[in-house]
Phi, psi and omega in degrees: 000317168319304170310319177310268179341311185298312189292343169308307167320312181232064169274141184246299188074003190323309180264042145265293208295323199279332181257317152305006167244339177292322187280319192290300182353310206250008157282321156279334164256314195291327189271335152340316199239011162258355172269327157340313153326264191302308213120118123296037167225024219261130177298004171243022180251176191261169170295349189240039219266326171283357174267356184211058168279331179292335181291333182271318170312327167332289159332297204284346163290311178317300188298322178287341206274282160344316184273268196331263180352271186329320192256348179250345173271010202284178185256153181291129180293154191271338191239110172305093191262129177297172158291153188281124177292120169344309195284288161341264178302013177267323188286309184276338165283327207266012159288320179279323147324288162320294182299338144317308193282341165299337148323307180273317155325296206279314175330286169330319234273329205273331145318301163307337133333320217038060174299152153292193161298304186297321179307307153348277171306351199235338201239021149265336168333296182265009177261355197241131181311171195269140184051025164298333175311303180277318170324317199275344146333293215264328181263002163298317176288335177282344181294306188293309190268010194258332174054061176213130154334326207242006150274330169301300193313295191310313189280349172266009194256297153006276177308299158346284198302319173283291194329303202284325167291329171281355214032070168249190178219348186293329198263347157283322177306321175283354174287307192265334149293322184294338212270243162026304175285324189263334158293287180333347215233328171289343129104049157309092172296160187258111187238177177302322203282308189316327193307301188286345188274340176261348147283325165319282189320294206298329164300331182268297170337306202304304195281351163255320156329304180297318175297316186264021172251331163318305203284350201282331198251152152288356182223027193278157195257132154275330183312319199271334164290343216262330159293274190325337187252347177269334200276357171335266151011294166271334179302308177325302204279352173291055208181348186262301138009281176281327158347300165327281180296354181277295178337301172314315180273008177030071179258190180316110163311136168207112201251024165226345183227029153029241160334324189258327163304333213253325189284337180275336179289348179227335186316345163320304184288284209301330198055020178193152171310185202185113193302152178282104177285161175264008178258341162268343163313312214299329200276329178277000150269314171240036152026283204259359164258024176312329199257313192301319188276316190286348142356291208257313158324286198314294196283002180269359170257298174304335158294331172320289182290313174335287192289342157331294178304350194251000163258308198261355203048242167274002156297348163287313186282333149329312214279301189291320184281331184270002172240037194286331186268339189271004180277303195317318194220357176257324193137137184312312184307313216289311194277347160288266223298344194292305191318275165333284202298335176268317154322309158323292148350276170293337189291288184004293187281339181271329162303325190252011151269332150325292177310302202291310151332293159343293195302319163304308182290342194273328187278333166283319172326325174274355212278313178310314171299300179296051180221000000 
């Protein structure tokens, strides 16, 4: 518990900061200049794809302003949480184990099938249980708080392994947060040659990802996969475009289901779905008050996690990296509720170790007294 404190005392977050500004970097500036490249006439921009590079360069200042400010200010938590018995988070990682490897079974089994991607995508979709978020949750925190290395190794090996089978990103992206987080806590400096050693690792992911997806199909193009996985990057910001143009055309607010609103609306044009940027949420909803609502989102996230920290502590900024893709790429609403319902979560569970602690201290005080 001592230890706990200390490492409270002297958060850096220095590789939190490094990775979250580094993905926004290449979700909001890098496809800028890659639209350069190709043509604003490029098949997945709107006609207006040249009017709203600023929105996203926007963001990503808004956002990075946001990130510094949160993380370099953050507060000591104020609320004592008792400690967790070992066994109790040993029981919830390798729970969480298991259900991985199961994962990686029907993975294998649906390769060996020659499933497609989407097929892929569809059929860990329906292996993974209802409120699987919070489990996984719960064994990224038990990793953080048992703090021993060779469970970080196993869950990152884990995790890897169902993406490169499923071709997904999610359980490698919470992988590479934990991964991030868990050096800050361990209180790793952050030198350059590291710096470099994790854009190297991220690139060589990257670029084996690609190679293997390349290889998935039988009649496949590697050039054209070799696009379709880079091209991640502009489809988000190709979505700030129709936005543009959804706005214009003063269709409907819709602040929870966006992203389906805004894909039937282009889908005519583009012939495939498209990740949701939060800069086209914000802008195809509130068109000439874009700088005023993501304002006011940033600063309503920020008292969120603030006041989060004085109950859960740096597990609230835990809480914003581990649902961090779904702000970048699902939608703003999503990665709010998300937020909101796991923070809630944990303030739960840390009251009701509170409690349970009481009870304990209240049954050794008689036990002492009749003694």
């Amino acid at each position: 518990m001592i230890l706990e404190e200390m490492v409270q005392k002297n958060y850096s977050l220095s590789y939190s900061k490094l990775i979250l500004i580094g993905l926004a970097f290449l979700y909001f500036i890098v496809p800028s200049f890659i639209e350069d490249i190709v043509g604003a006439d490029f098949y997945i921009y709107s006609k207006f794809q040249n009017l709203v590079s600023r929105y996203s360069i926007s963001f990503f200042f808004m956002l990075v302003v946001f990130l510094w400010l949160l993380l370099s200010v953050f507060p000591e938590r104020k609320f004592k949480v008792p400690p967790v018995s070992s066994k109790v988070l040993k029981v919830i990682f390798f729970l969480n184990c298991l259900y991985q490897l199961f994962l990686i079974s029907q993975g294998v089994l649906a390769r060996l099938s020659g499933f497609s991607r989407n097929e892929l995508l569809d059929r860990i979709g329906s292996l993974l249980i209802p409120g699987y978020g919070y489990i996984l949750l719960l064994a990224c925190i038990s990793i953080l708080k048992l703090r021993r290395r060779k469970f970080l190794v196993i869950f990152f090996c884990l995790s890897f392994t169902i993406d490169i089978l499923y071709q997904g990103k999610i359980f490698a992206t919470v992988s590479l947060m934990l991964l991030m987080f868990y050096l800050d806590i361990s209180q790793i400096k952050l030198t350059t040659k590291r710096i470099v050693i994790l854009i190297i690792f991220g690139f060589t992911f990257l670029i084996s990802v690609i190679l293997l997806r390349s290889t998935n199909e039988v009649n496949s193009d590697t050039l054209l996969d070799i696009y379709t996985s880079f091209s991640e990057f502009m489809g988000v910001q190709a979505t700030v475009g129709w936005g543009y143009e959804y706005s214009l055309n003063q269709k409907p607010i819709d602040l929870f289901k966006f992203d389906t609103t805004l894909q039937d609306y282009y889908f005519s044009s583009v012939g495939h779905g498209l990740a949701l940027s939060p800069a086209s949420y914000f802008l195809g909803n509130f068109g000439g008050n874009y700088y005023l609502i993501v304002s006011i989102y940033f600063v309503l996230l920020f008292i969120l996690y603030v006041l989060a920290a004085r109950l859960i502590g740096h597990y609230s900024i835990f809480i914003l990296m581990f649902n961090y893709i779904h702000l970048i790429r699902h939608g703003p609403s999503i990665f709010l509720f998300n937020s909101i319902f796991q923070i809630i979560f944990l303030i739960l569970i840390t009251l009701f170790l509170k409690l349970v602690n009481e009870e304990k201290y209240k049954l050794f005080n008689q036990e002492d007294k009749i003694l």
